[in-house]
mmCIF file of C-alpha atoms in Angstrom:
data_model
loop_
_atom_site.group_PDB
_atom_site.id
_atom_site.type_symbol
_atom_site.label_atom_id
_atom_site.label_comp_id
_atom_site.label_asym_id
_atom_site.label_seq_id
_atom_site.Cartn_x
_atom_site.Cartn_y
_atom_site.Cartn_z
ATOM 1 C CA MET Q 1 23.336 -24.840 5.104
ATOM 2 C CA THR Q 2 22.170 -26.898 2.166
ATOM 3 C CA GLU Q 3 22.554 -24.944 -1.044
ATOM 4 C CA VAL Q 4 19.003 -25.359 -2.227
ATOM 5 C CA CYS Q 5 18.954 -21.787 -3.476
ATOM 6 C CA GLY Q 6 20.667 -20.478 -6.562
ATOM 7 C CA THR Q 7 23.899 -18.562 -6.399
ATOM 8 C CA SER Q 8 22.899 -15.567 -8.512
ATOM 9 C CA ARG Q 9 22.392 -12.202 -6.816
ATOM 10 C CA ILE Q 10 19.519 -11.371 -9.113
ATOM 11 C CA VAL Q 11 16.844 -9.317 -7.337
ATOM 12 C CA GLY Q 12 13.156 -9.970 -7.847
ATOM 13 C CA PHE Q 13 10.048 -7.973 -7.046
ATOM 14 C CA ARG Q 14 6.672 -9.687 -7.263
ATOM 15 C CA PHE Q 15 4.030 -6.983 -6.996
ATOM 16 C CA SER Q 16 0.471 -6.008 -7.712
ATOM 17 C CA LEU Q 17 -0.677 -2.507 -8.587
ATOM 18 C CA TYR Q 18 -4.135 -1.796 -7.214
ATOM 19 C CA PRO Q 19 -5.980 1.275 -8.518
ATOM 20 C CA MET Q 20 -9.140 1.791 -6.485
ATOM 21 C CA ALA Q 21 -11.112 2.965 -9.524
ATOM 22 C CA ASP Q 22 -13.523 1.578 -12.081
ATOM 23 C CA GLU Q 23 -10.927 2.172 -14.818
ATOM 24 C CA PHE Q 24 -8.339 0.050 -13.013
ATOM 25 C CA VAL Q 25 -7.456 -1.897 -16.161
ATOM 26 C CA ASP Q 26 -6.624 1.278 -18.076
ATOM 27 C CA ILE Q 27 -4.542 2.655 -15.204
ATOM 28 C CA ILE Q 28 -2.532 -0.552 -14.861
ATOM 29 C CA LEU Q 29 -1.907 -0.973 -18.582
ATOM 30 C CA SER Q 30 -1.110 2.666 -19.273
ATOM 31 C CA THR Q 31 1.276 2.748 -16.308
ATOM 32 C CA LEU Q 32 3.151 -0.332 -17.454
ATOM 33 C CA GLN Q 33 3.358 1.081 -20.992
ATOM 34 C CA ARG Q 34 4.988 4.259 -19.729
ATOM 35 C CA VAL Q 35 7.697 2.538 -17.673
ATOM 36 C CA ASP Q 36 10.928 1.444 -19.335
ATOM 37 C CA THR Q 37 11.403 -2.224 -18.452
ATOM 38 C CA THR Q 38 14.146 -3.015 -20.945
ATOM 39 C CA LYS Q 39 16.671 -3.828 -18.202
ATOM 40 C CA VAL Q 40 14.484 -6.239 -16.225
ATOM 41 C CA TRP Q 41 12.912 -9.610 -16.916
ATOM 42 C CA VAL Q 42 9.127 -9.242 -16.677
ATOM 43 C CA LYS Q 43 6.335 -11.763 -16.312
ATOM 44 C CA THR Q 44 2.699 -10.939 -15.591
ATOM 45 C CA ASP Q 45 -0.140 -13.261 -14.615
ATOM 46 C CA ASP Q 46 -3.719 -12.625 -13.488
ATOM 47 C CA ILE Q 47 -2.679 -11.870 -9.884
ATOM 48 C CA SER Q 48 0.691 -10.131 -9.996
ATOM 49 C CA THR Q 49 3.754 -9.178 -11.994
ATOM 50 C CA VAL Q 50 7.328 -10.195 -11.296
ATOM 51 C CA ILE Q 51 10.352 -8.184 -12.406
ATOM 52 C CA ARG Q 52 13.903 -9.475 -12.003
ATOM 53 C CA GLY Q 53 17.330 -8.044 -12.619
ATOM 54 C CA LYS Q 54 20.048 -5.965 -11.012
ATOM 55 C CA MET Q 55 18.988 -4.326 -7.781
ATOM 56 C CA GLU Q 56 19.095 -0.766 -9.084
ATOM 57 C CA HIS Q 57 16.917 -1.573 -12.077
ATOM 58 C CA VAL Q 58 14.337 -3.464 -10.047
ATOM 59 C CA PHE Q 59 13.997 -0.516 -7.647
ATOM 60 C CA ASP Q 60 14.033 1.968 -10.558
ATOM 61 C CA VAL Q 61 11.138 0.185 -12.271
ATOM 62 C CA ALA Q 62 9.213 -0.265 -9.005
ATOM 63 C CA LYS Q 63 9.446 3.439 -8.181
ATOM 64 C CA ALA Q 64 8.462 4.469 -11.688
ATOM 65 C CA ILE Q 65 5.387 2.226 -11.658
ATOM 66 C CA TYR Q 66 4.315 3.672 -8.326
ATOM 67 C CA LEU Q 67 4.887 7.302 -9.327
ATOM 68 C CA ILE Q 68 3.262 7.101 -12.752
ATOM 69 C CA ALA Q 69 0.211 5.334 -11.335
ATOM 70 C CA ALA Q 70 -0.015 7.701 -8.364
ATOM 71 C CA ASN Q 71 0.242 10.669 -10.697
ATOM 72 C CA THR Q 72 -3.256 9.822 -11.972
ATOM 73 C CA GLU Q 73 -4.382 11.194 -8.585
ATOM 74 C CA LYS Q 74 -6.473 8.080 -8.064
ATOM 75 C CA HIS Q 75 -6.047 6.085 -4.868
ATOM 76 C CA VAL Q 76 -3.513 3.465 -5.925
ATOM 77 C CA VAL Q 77 -1.405 0.991 -3.967
ATOM 78 C CA LEU Q 78 1.773 -0.818 -4.940
ATOM 79 C CA ASN Q 79 2.020 -3.983 -2.849
ATOM 80 C CA GLY Q 80 4.692 -6.619 -3.268
ATOM 81 C CA THR Q 81 7.734 -8.520 -2.072
ATOM 82 C CA PHE Q 82 11.368 -7.924 -2.969
ATOM 83 C CA SER Q 83 13.532 -11.039 -2.895
ATOM 84 C CA ILE Q 84 17.154 -12.023 -3.348
ATOM 85 C CA GLY Q 85 19.119 -15.222 -2.878
ATOM 86 C CA CYS Q 86 16.606 -17.885 -3.721
ATOM 87 C CA PRO Q 87 15.648 -17.490 -7.338
ATOM 88 C CA GLY Q 88 14.890 -21.197 -7.667
ATOM 89 C CA ASP Q 89 15.991 -21.037 -11.266
ATOM 90 C CA LEU Q 90 18.070 -18.923 -13.568
ATOM 91 C CA ASP Q 91 15.414 -17.211 -15.710
ATOM 92 C CA GLY Q 92 16.542 -13.717 -16.447
ATOM 93 C CA ASP Q 93 20.156 -14.050 -15.362
ATOM 94 C CA VAL Q 94 21.132 -12.481 -18.681
ATOM 95 C CA TYR Q 95 19.796 -9.218 -17.232
ATOM 96 C CA MET Q 96 22.614 -9.243 -14.667
ATOM 97 C CA SER Q 97 24.976 -7.962 -17.375
ATOM 98 C CA GLU Q 98 23.077 -4.691 -17.917
ATOM 99 C CA ASP Q 99 24.883 -1.453 -17.094
ATOM 100 C CA ASP Q 100 23.979 0.667 -14.052
ATOM 101 C CA VAL Q 101 22.118 3.527 -15.755
ATOM 102 C CA ARG Q 102 18.580 3.735 -14.361
ATOM 103 C CA MET Q 103 16.177 3.993 -17.261
ATOM 104 C CA ASN Q 104 13.256 5.717 -15.523
ATOM 105 C CA GLU Q 105 14.857 8.215 -13.158
ATOM 106 C CA ASP Q 106 14.687 11.120 -15.597
ATOM 107 C CA ARG Q 107 11.034 10.597 -16.427
ATOM 108 C CA VAL Q 108 9.841 10.418 -12.801
ATOM 109 C CA LYS Q 109 12.262 12.648 -10.911
ATOM 110 C CA ASN Q 110 9.889 15.616 -11.007
ATOM 111 C CA ILE Q 111 6.866 13.693 -9.744
ATOM 112 C CA HIS Q 112 6.579 14.361 -6.016
ATOM 113 C CA ILE Q 113 3.958 12.422 -4.067
ATOM 114 C CA GLU Q 114 3.656 11.470 -0.422
ATOM 115 C CA ALA Q 115 4.216 7.717 -0.108
ATOM 116 C CA PRO Q 116 2.818 6.308 3.162
ATOM 117 C CA THR Q 117 4.429 2.872 3.402
ATOM 118 C CA GLN Q 118 4.441 -0.215 5.583
ATOM 119 C CA PHE Q 119 7.283 -2.663 5.108
ATOM 120 C CA ALA Q 120 8.619 -5.797 6.744
ATOM 121 C CA LEU Q 121 12.004 -7.431 6.352
ATOM 122 C CA TYR Q 122 12.634 -11.180 6.449
ATOM 123 C CA PRO Q 123 16.323 -12.174 6.560
ATOM 124 C CA MET Q 124 16.054 -15.951 6.218
ATOM 125 C CA ASN Q 125 17.972 -18.603 8.155
ATOM 126 C CA ASN Q 126 19.843 -16.131 10.328
ATOM 127 C CA GLU Q 127 19.812 -16.120 14.101
ATOM 128 C CA ASN Q 128 20.608 -12.393 14.232
ATOM 129 C CA TYR Q 129 17.668 -11.374 12.084
ATOM 130 C CA MET Q 130 16.006 -9.234 14.741
ATOM 131 C CA GLN Q 131 19.199 -7.179 15.107
ATOM 132 C CA ILE Q 132 19.374 -6.711 11.348
ATOM 133 C CA ILE Q 133 15.784 -5.458 11.360
ATOM 134 C CA ALA Q 134 16.738 -3.031 14.141
ATOM 135 C CA ASP Q 135 19.698 -1.844 12.060
ATOM 136 C CA VAL Q 136 17.393 -1.192 9.131
ATOM 137 C CA VAL Q 137 15.059 0.830 11.326
ATOM 138 C CA ASP Q 138 18.093 2.926 12.263
ATOM 139 C CA ILE Q 139 18.836 3.478 8.568
ATOM 140 C CA ALA Q 140 15.280 4.726 8.072
ATOM 141 C CA LYS Q 141 15.562 6.976 11.103
ATOM 142 C CA GLN Q 142 18.782 8.491 9.761
ATOM 143 C CA GLN Q 143 17.005 9.177 6.464
ATOM 144 C CA ASN Q 144 14.048 10.799 8.257
ATOM 145 C CA THR Q 145 11.531 8.471 6.649
ATOM 146 C CA PHE Q 146 10.819 6.234 9.668
ATOM 147 C CA THR Q 147 7.561 7.160 11.365
ATOM 148 C CA GLY Q 148 6.920 4.221 13.651
ATOM 149 C CA GLY Q 149 6.875 0.557 14.418
ATOM 150 C CA ILE Q 150 3.532 -1.204 14.110
ATOM 151 C CA HIS Q 151 2.482 -4.812 14.572
ATOM 152 C CA TYR Q 152 4.477 -6.947 12.110
ATOM 153 C CA ALA Q 153 5.826 -4.006 10.123
ATOM 154 C CA SER Q 154 7.522 -0.623 10.161
ATOM 155 C CA ARG Q 155 6.086 2.585 8.798
ATOM 156 C CA LEU Q 156 7.731 5.079 6.464
ATOM 157 C CA ASP Q 157 6.386 8.441 5.332
ATOM 158 C CA GLY Q 158 7.651 11.174 3.077
ATOM 159 C CA ASP Q 159 8.237 11.989 -0.544
ATOM 160 C CA ALA Q 160 8.193 8.838 -2.648
ATOM 161 C CA HIS Q 161 11.778 9.336 -3.793
ATOM 162 C CA ASP Q 162 12.973 9.380 -0.180
ATOM 163 C CA VAL Q 163 10.852 6.379 0.785
ATOM 164 C CA PHE Q 164 12.148 4.320 -2.138
ATOM 165 C CA THR Q 165 15.715 5.326 -1.276
ATOM 166 C CA THR Q 166 15.214 4.017 2.243
ATOM 167 C CA LEU Q 167 13.665 0.778 0.975
ATOM 168 C CA GLU Q 168 16.554 0.174 -1.407
ATOM 169 C CA HIS Q 169 19.171 0.961 1.242
ATOM 170 C CA ALA Q 170 17.403 -1.304 3.747
ATOM 171 C CA PHE Q 171 17.260 -4.169 1.282
ATOM 172 C CA ASN Q 172 20.831 -3.671 0.120
ATOM 173 C CA TYR Q 173 22.171 -3.488 3.677
ATOM 174 C CA THR Q 174 20.421 -6.735 4.572
ATOM 175 C CA GLN Q 175 21.425 -8.717 1.492
ATOM 176 C CA GLU Q 176 25.086 -7.879 2.210
ATOM 177 C CA LYS Q 177 24.716 -9.714 5.523
ATOM 178 C CA VAL Q 178 22.244 -12.482 4.647
ATOM 179 C CA LYS Q 179 22.073 -14.716 1.596
ATOM 180 C CA HIS Q 180 18.292 -15.012 1.245
ATOM 181 C CA VAL Q 181 16.242 -11.935 2.085
ATOM 182 C CA THR Q 182 12.687 -10.891 1.355
ATOM 183 C CA MET Q 183 11.023 -7.547 2.063
ATOM 184 C CA THR Q 184 7.309 -6.849 1.802
ATOM 185 C CA VAL Q 185 6.151 -3.341 0.920
ATOM 186 C CA ASN Q 186 2.683 -1.789 0.927
ATOM 187 C CA ILE Q 187 2.988 1.684 -0.601
ATOM 188 C CA SER Q 188 -0.165 3.772 -0.747
ATOM 189 C CA ALA Q 189 -0.949 6.956 -2.681
ATOM 190 C CA ASN Q 190 -3.803 9.438 -2.564
ATOM 191 C CA SER Q 191 -5.763 7.577 0.101
ATOM 192 C CA PRO Q 192 -8.869 9.476 1.206
ATOM 193 C CA SER Q 193 -8.567 7.991 4.691
ATOM 194 C CA ARG Q 194 -5.233 9.700 5.205
ATOM 195 C CA LYS Q 195 -5.399 13.012 6.997
ATOM 196 C CA LYS Q 196 -4.695 15.998 4.798
ATOM 197 C CA LYS Q 197 -1.794 18.185 5.827
ATOM 198 C CA MET C 1 18.279 -18.357 20.143
ATOM 199 C CA THR C 2 17.848 -15.079 21.950
ATOM 200 C CA GLU C 3 14.285 -14.668 23.144
ATOM 201 C CA VAL C 4 13.686 -11.290 21.571
ATOM 202 C CA CYS C 5 10.186 -12.316 20.571
ATOM 203 C CA GLY C 6 7.231 -12.719 22.862
ATOM 204 C CA THR C 7 6.124 -16.093 24.101
ATOM 205 C CA SER C 8 2.449 -15.840 23.210
ATOM 206 C CA ARG C 9 1.112 -17.934 20.337
ATOM 207 C CA ILE C 10 -1.244 -15.176 19.281
ATOM 208 C CA VAL C 11 -1.707 -15.078 15.514
ATOM 209 C CA GLY C 12 -1.809 -11.819 13.595
ATOM 210 C CA PHE C 13 -2.916 -10.918 10.099
ATOM 211 C CA ARG C 14 -2.036 -7.505 8.710
ATOM 212 C CA PHE C 15 -4.000 -7.036 5.504
ATOM 213 C CA SER C 16 -5.412 -4.595 3.033
ATOM 214 C CA LEU C 17 -8.654 -5.091 1.110
ATOM 215 C CA TYR C 18 -8.447 -3.555 -2.350
ATOM 216 C CA PRO C 19 -11.700 -3.137 -4.305
ATOM 217 C CA MET C 20 -10.890 -2.040 -7.855
ATOM 218 C CA ALA C 21 -13.944 0.225 -8.018
ATOM 219 C CA ASP C 22 -14.828 3.883 -7.580
ATOM 220 C CA GLU C 23 -16.968 2.967 -4.543
ATOM 221 C CA PHE C 24 -14.022 1.287 -2.800
ATOM 222 C CA VAL C 25 -14.687 3.083 0.487
ATOM 223 C CA ASP C 26 -18.261 1.777 0.655
ATOM 224 C CA ILE C 27 -17.174 -1.762 -0.191
ATOM 225 C CA ILE C 28 -14.463 -1.788 2.474
ATOM 226 C CA LEU C 29 -16.647 -0.295 5.195
ATOM 227 C CA SER C 30 -19.733 -2.377 4.438
ATOM 228 C CA THR C 31 -17.624 -5.533 4.348
ATOM 229 C CA LEU C 32 -16.029 -4.831 7.710
ATOM 230 C CA GLN C 33 -19.449 -4.038 9.192
ATOM 231 C CA ARG C 34 -20.805 -7.412 8.100
ATOM 232 C CA VAL C 35 -17.977 -9.481 9.594
ATOM 233 C CA ASP C 36 -18.096 -10.515 13.238
ATOM 234 C CA THR C 37 -14.794 -9.449 14.771
ATOM 235 C CA THR C 38 -15.739 -9.899 18.423
ATOM 236 C CA LYS C 39 -13.116 -12.609 18.969
ATOM 237 C CA VAL C 40 -10.152 -10.728 17.493
ATOM 238 C CA TRP C 41 -8.249 -7.571 18.378
ATOM 239 C CA VAL C 42 -8.606 -5.107 15.487
ATOM 240 C CA LYS C 43 -6.689 -1.987 14.565
ATOM 241 C CA THR C 44 -7.040 -0.073 11.309
ATOM 242 C CA ASP C 45 -4.863 2.695 9.898
ATOM 243 C CA ASP C 46 -4.796 4.465 6.535
ATOM 244 C CA ILE C 47 -2.823 1.644 4.858
ATOM 245 C CA SER C 48 -3.947 -1.624 6.400
ATOM 246 C CA THR C 49 -5.806 -3.410 9.169
ATOM 247 C CA VAL C 50 -4.368 -5.841 11.679
ATOM 248 C CA ILE C 51 -6.402 -8.527 13.427
ATOM 249 C CA ARG C 52 -4.952 -10.669 16.205
ATOM 250 C CA GLY C 53 -6.202 -13.597 18.232
ATOM 251 C CA LYS C 54 -6.450 -17.370 18.185
ATOM 252 C CA MET C 55 -5.516 -18.910 14.874
ATOM 253 C CA GLU C 56 -8.992 -20.167 14.029
ATOM 254 C CA HIS C 57 -10.571 -16.773 14.611
ATOM 255 C CA VAL C 58 -7.980 -14.892 12.599
ATOM 256 C CA PHE C 59 -8.525 -17.228 9.640
ATOM 257 C CA ASP C 60 -12.311 -17.136 10.161
ATOM 258 C CA VAL C 61 -12.361 -13.338 9.975
ATOM 259 C CA ALA C 62 -9.932 -13.239 7.036
ATOM 260 C CA LYS C 63 -12.065 -15.636 4.996
ATOM 261 C CA ALA C 64 -15.273 -13.790 5.834
ATOM 262 C CA ILE C 65 -13.800 -10.441 4.755
ATOM 263 C CA TYR C 66 -12.667 -11.944 1.480
ATOM 264 C CA LEU C 67 -15.962 -13.695 0.738
ATOM 265 C CA ILE C 68 -18.240 -10.824 1.663
ATOM 266 C CA ALA C 69 -16.189 -8.369 -0.391
ATOM 267 C CA ALA C 70 -15.902 -10.772 -3.329
ATOM 268 C CA ASN C 71 -19.647 -11.348 -3.221
ATOM 269 C CA THR C 72 -20.118 -7.780 -4.478
ATOM 270 C CA GLU C 73 -18.893 -9.238 -7.808
ATOM 271 C CA LYS C 74 -16.398 -6.394 -8.071
ATOM 272 C CA HIS C 75 -12.743 -7.198 -8.660
ATOM 273 C CA VAL C 76 -11.381 -7.245 -5.112
ATOM 274 C CA VAL C 77 -8.113 -8.459 -3.632
ATOM 275 C CA LEU C 78 -7.247 -9.416 -0.068
ATOM 276 C CA ASN C 79 -3.503 -9.010 0.400
ATOM 277 C CA GLY C 80 -1.682 -9.446 3.688
ATOM 278 C CA THR C 81 0.704 -11.278 5.960
ATOM 279 C CA PHE C 82 -0.108 -13.807 8.666
ATOM 280 C CA SER C 83 2.353 -13.878 11.551
ATOM 281 C CA ILE C 84 2.993 -15.831 14.728
ATOM 282 C CA GLY C 85 5.767 -15.888 17.280
ATOM 283 C CA CYS C 86 6.974 -12.327 17.295
ATOM 284 C CA PRO C 87 4.166 -10.115 18.464
ATOM 285 C CA GLY C 88 6.579 -7.578 19.885
ATOM 286 C CA ASP C 89 4.122 -6.812 22.618
ATOM 287 C CA LEU C 90 1.144 -8.305 24.356
ATOM 288 C CA ASP C 91 -1.711 -6.208 22.951
ATOM 289 C CA GLY C 92 -4.715 -8.419 22.495
ATOM 290 C CA ASP C 93 -3.503 -11.395 24.487
ATOM 291 C CA VAL C 94 -6.838 -11.349 26.306
ATOM 292 C CA TYR C 95 -8.316 -12.666 23.044
ATOM 293 C CA MET C 96 -6.367 -15.909 23.530
ATOM 294 C CA SER C 97 -9.005 -17.016 26.071
ATOM 295 C CA GLU C 98 -11.863 -17.004 23.551
ATOM 296 C CA ASP C 99 -13.553 -20.338 22.801
ATOM 297 C CA ASP C 100 -13.080 -22.145 19.477
ATOM 298 C CA VAL C 101 -16.465 -21.415 17.845
ATOM 299 C CA ARG C 102 -15.890 -19.574 14.573
ATOM 300 C CA MET C 103 -18.201 -16.587 14.436
ATOM 301 C CA ASN C 104 -18.475 -16.138 10.671
ATOM 302 C CA GLU C 105 -18.582 -19.656 9.248
ATOM 303 C CA ASP C 106 -22.381 -19.843 9.152
ATOM 304 C CA ARG C 107 -22.789 -16.538 7.381
ATOM 305 C CA VAL C 108 -20.272 -17.256 4.608
ATOM 306 C CA LYS C 109 -20.463 -21.031 4.147
ATOM 307 C CA ASN C 110 -22.836 -20.725 1.200
ATOM 308 C CA ILE C 111 -20.770 -18.137 -0.673
ATOM 309 C CA HIS C 112 -18.751 -20.008 -3.284
ATOM 310 C CA ILE C 113 -16.186 -18.032 -5.244
ATOM 311 C CA GLU C 114 -13.041 -19.032 -7.073
ATOM 312 C CA ALA C 115 -10.052 -17.730 -5.113
ATOM 313 C CA PRO C 116 -6.885 -17.518 -7.245
ATOM 314 C CA THR C 117 -4.105 -17.102 -4.689
ATOM 315 C CA GLN C 118 -0.369 -16.588 -4.486
ATOM 316 C CA PHE C 119 1.271 -17.219 -1.142
ATOM 317 C CA ALA C 120 4.771 -17.403 0.315
ATOM 318 C CA LEU C 121 5.908 -18.876 3.598
ATOM 319 C CA TYR C 122 8.756 -17.505 5.721
ATOM 320 C CA PRO C 123 9.792 -19.773 8.634
ATOM 321 C CA MET C 124 12.306 -17.530 10.407
ATOM 322 C CA ASN C 125 15.676 -18.514 11.851
ATOM 323 C CA ASN C 126 15.464 -22.136 10.735
ATOM 324 C CA GLU C 127 18.020 -23.877 8.554
ATOM 325 C CA ASN C 128 15.435 -26.371 7.298
ATOM 326 C CA TYR C 129 13.039 -23.745 6.052
ATOM 327 C CA MET C 130 13.182 -24.813 2.409
ATOM 328 C CA GLN C 131 12.138 -28.339 3.419
ATOM 329 C CA ILE C 132 9.253 -26.954 5.447
ATOM 330 C CA ILE C 133 8.112 -24.958 2.408
ATOM 331 C CA ALA C 134 8.291 -28.151 0.352
ATOM 332 C CA ASP C 135 6.196 -29.956 2.989
ATOM 333 C CA VAL C 136 3.584 -27.210 2.769
ATOM 334 C CA VAL C 137 3.440 -27.536 -0.997
ATOM 335 C CA ASP C 138 2.751 -31.236 -0.439
ATOM 336 C CA ILE C 139 -0.115 -30.336 1.900
ATOM 337 C CA ALA C 140 -1.583 -28.114 -0.822
ATOM 338 C CA LYS C 141 -1.159 -30.865 -3.401
ATOM 339 C CA GLN C 142 -2.973 -33.339 -1.156
ATOM 340 C CA GLN C 143 -5.821 -30.858 -0.825
ATOM 341 C CA ASN C 144 -5.972 -30.330 -4.608
ATOM 342 C CA THR C 145 -5.525 -26.590 -4.320
ATOM 343 C CA PHE C 146 -1.891 -26.362 -5.463
ATOM 344 C CA THR C 147 -1.614 -25.227 -9.074
ATOM 345 C CA GLY C 148 2.044 -24.384 -9.425
ATOM 346 C CA GLY C 149 5.237 -22.876 -8.184
ATOM 347 C CA ILE C 150 6.102 -19.408 -9.455
ATOM 348 C CA HIS C 151 8.977 -17.068 -8.751
ATOM 349 C CA TYR C 152 8.990 -16.300 -5.003
ATOM 350 C CA ALA C 153 5.572 -17.840 -4.329
ATOM 351 C CA SER C 154 3.245 -20.772 -4.779
ATOM 352 C CA ARG C 155 -0.113 -20.683 -6.481
ATOM 353 C CA LEU C 156 -3.422 -22.047 -5.214
ATOM 354 C CA ASP C 157 -6.729 -22.189 -7.055
ATOM 355 C CA GLY C 158 -10.185 -23.443 -6.197
ATOM 356 C CA ASP C 159 -13.197 -22.591 -4.129
ATOM 357 C CA ALA C 160 -12.328 -19.995 -1.499
ATOM 358 C CA HIS C 161 -13.245 -22.337 1.352
ATOM 359 C CA ASP C 162 -10.752 -24.915 0.103
ATOM 360 C CA VAL C 163 -8.039 -22.321 -0.482
ATOM 361 C CA PHE C 164 -8.435 -20.873 3.010
ATOM 362 C CA THR C 165 -8.355 -24.383 4.487
ATOM 363 C CA THR C 166 -5.032 -25.002 2.762
ATOM 364 C CA LEU C 167 -3.632 -21.674 3.935
ATOM 365 C CA GLU C 168 -4.631 -22.364 7.526
ATOM 366 C CA HIS C 169 -3.228 -25.902 7.440
ATOM 367 C CA ALA C 170 0.011 -24.647 5.885
ATOM 368 C CA PHE C 171 0.416 -21.970 8.521
ATOM 369 C CA ASN C 172 -0.507 -24.293 11.378
ATOM 370 C CA TYR C 173 1.863 -27.022 10.193
ATOM 371 C CA THR C 174 4.731 -24.558 10.016
ATOM 372 C CA GLN C 175 4.138 -22.866 13.359
ATOM 373 C CA GLU C 176 4.247 -26.278 15.042
ATOM 374 C CA LYS C 177 7.829 -26.648 13.778
ATOM 375 C CA VAL C 178 9.095 -23.060 13.888
ATOM 376 C CA LYS C 179 8.629 -20.379 16.523
ATOM 377 C CA HIS C 180 8.373 -17.304 14.297
ATOM 378 C CA VAL C 181 6.565 -17.732 10.996
ATOM 379 C CA THR C 182 5.083 -15.314 8.503
ATOM 380 C CA MET C 183 3.027 -16.101 5.404
ATOM 381 C CA THR C 184 2.095 -13.611 2.703
ATOM 382 C CA VAL C 185 -1.142 -14.103 0.775
ATOM 383 C CA ASN C 186 -2.489 -12.345 -2.309
ATOM 384 C CA ILE C 187 -6.048 -13.585 -2.855
ATOM 385 C CA SER C 188 -7.875 -12.261 -5.890
ATOM 386 C CA ALA C 189 -11.556 -12.372 -6.829
ATOM 387 C CA ASN C 190 -13.472 -11.587 -9.994
ATOM 388 C CA SER C 191 -10.422 -10.474 -11.966
ATOM 389 C CA PRO C 192 -11.268 -9.670 -15.586
ATOM 390 C CA SER C 193 -7.795 -10.778 -16.658
ATOM 391 C CA ARG C 194 -8.451 -14.295 -15.493
ATOM 392 C CA LYS C 195 -9.614 -16.672 -18.188
ATOM 393 C CA LYS C 196 -13.254 -17.672 -17.886
ATOM 394 C CA LYS C 197 -13.915 -21.369 -17.499
#
């Protein structure tokens, strides 16, 4: 394999937060203001935001953004792609020396919201990628968050903390086996088209 | 390579349409009602919709959904993943016998909207995938829609018809070289955070 990718194990998450509400700007800005992003590199443009850093901090910030936005009780969606193994450059590598203490866990641990999720895993340049995807489905089944395979994706349901745990375990499991991995996630909250319990 | 995937060349697009507006339900439903989906297999759940069929019809329907929703002048985003080569099952294969006439082109050809787009291409199980991505960037450059590489994605700008043409050419080029290909797209419209010309 040609080493066209970088060698850093920095994790990235390029995402958009979509509040289905007239005050979407306020919801996005107030959410981002309330999340501690000191341990990740952040860059926002007019379409999406990318955060980069150690895996635990990228997932910590992603979960906090979702939970704080969802806690508005508006229909919001966090949609994005986690990536590792092909940063293309070294921006943000300084963040790889942060410690392991998650900055947002305390402020969101008491927010409990159902997080219907569709995700897809793309282990690149690996002939066993379908088996790895099957392994990840087994991880989700063991964690009781897996609720079905659908065209081009798998479905998770449950409390947001459990869903994010599964996503992080799935991603971590895969990146231990494959150098370049991406994982798309579409995490909904408060959708009116979802059946009430 | 183990033939774990199907053999059909049916194209799929799993997407969500996000109107950043209180009347998001009306915008989504009225948009879907105004798009001709007779030549694609459609299934909607509470998170996303999947359409499947011949490549030209999947892209025709995707573009029409984007344009009709964007024409409301609300900030809307079409976000999803195109896929070919791993359908997992044969649902909708009957749609592969449709003719090539695009059902929506006439009704949307006069809608002209700027379509700022971020996309990423994932040619699976191929050691030359980075070169294929570079080739696709060259296609976008030749079509004058490429406006830059960003972390984990490439950026396109321009009239929506031109952007969708590039996306379809990029996807088609790749699927001629690689069996299983996915391509994520995040296509914005009417964003207030985008600088006015």
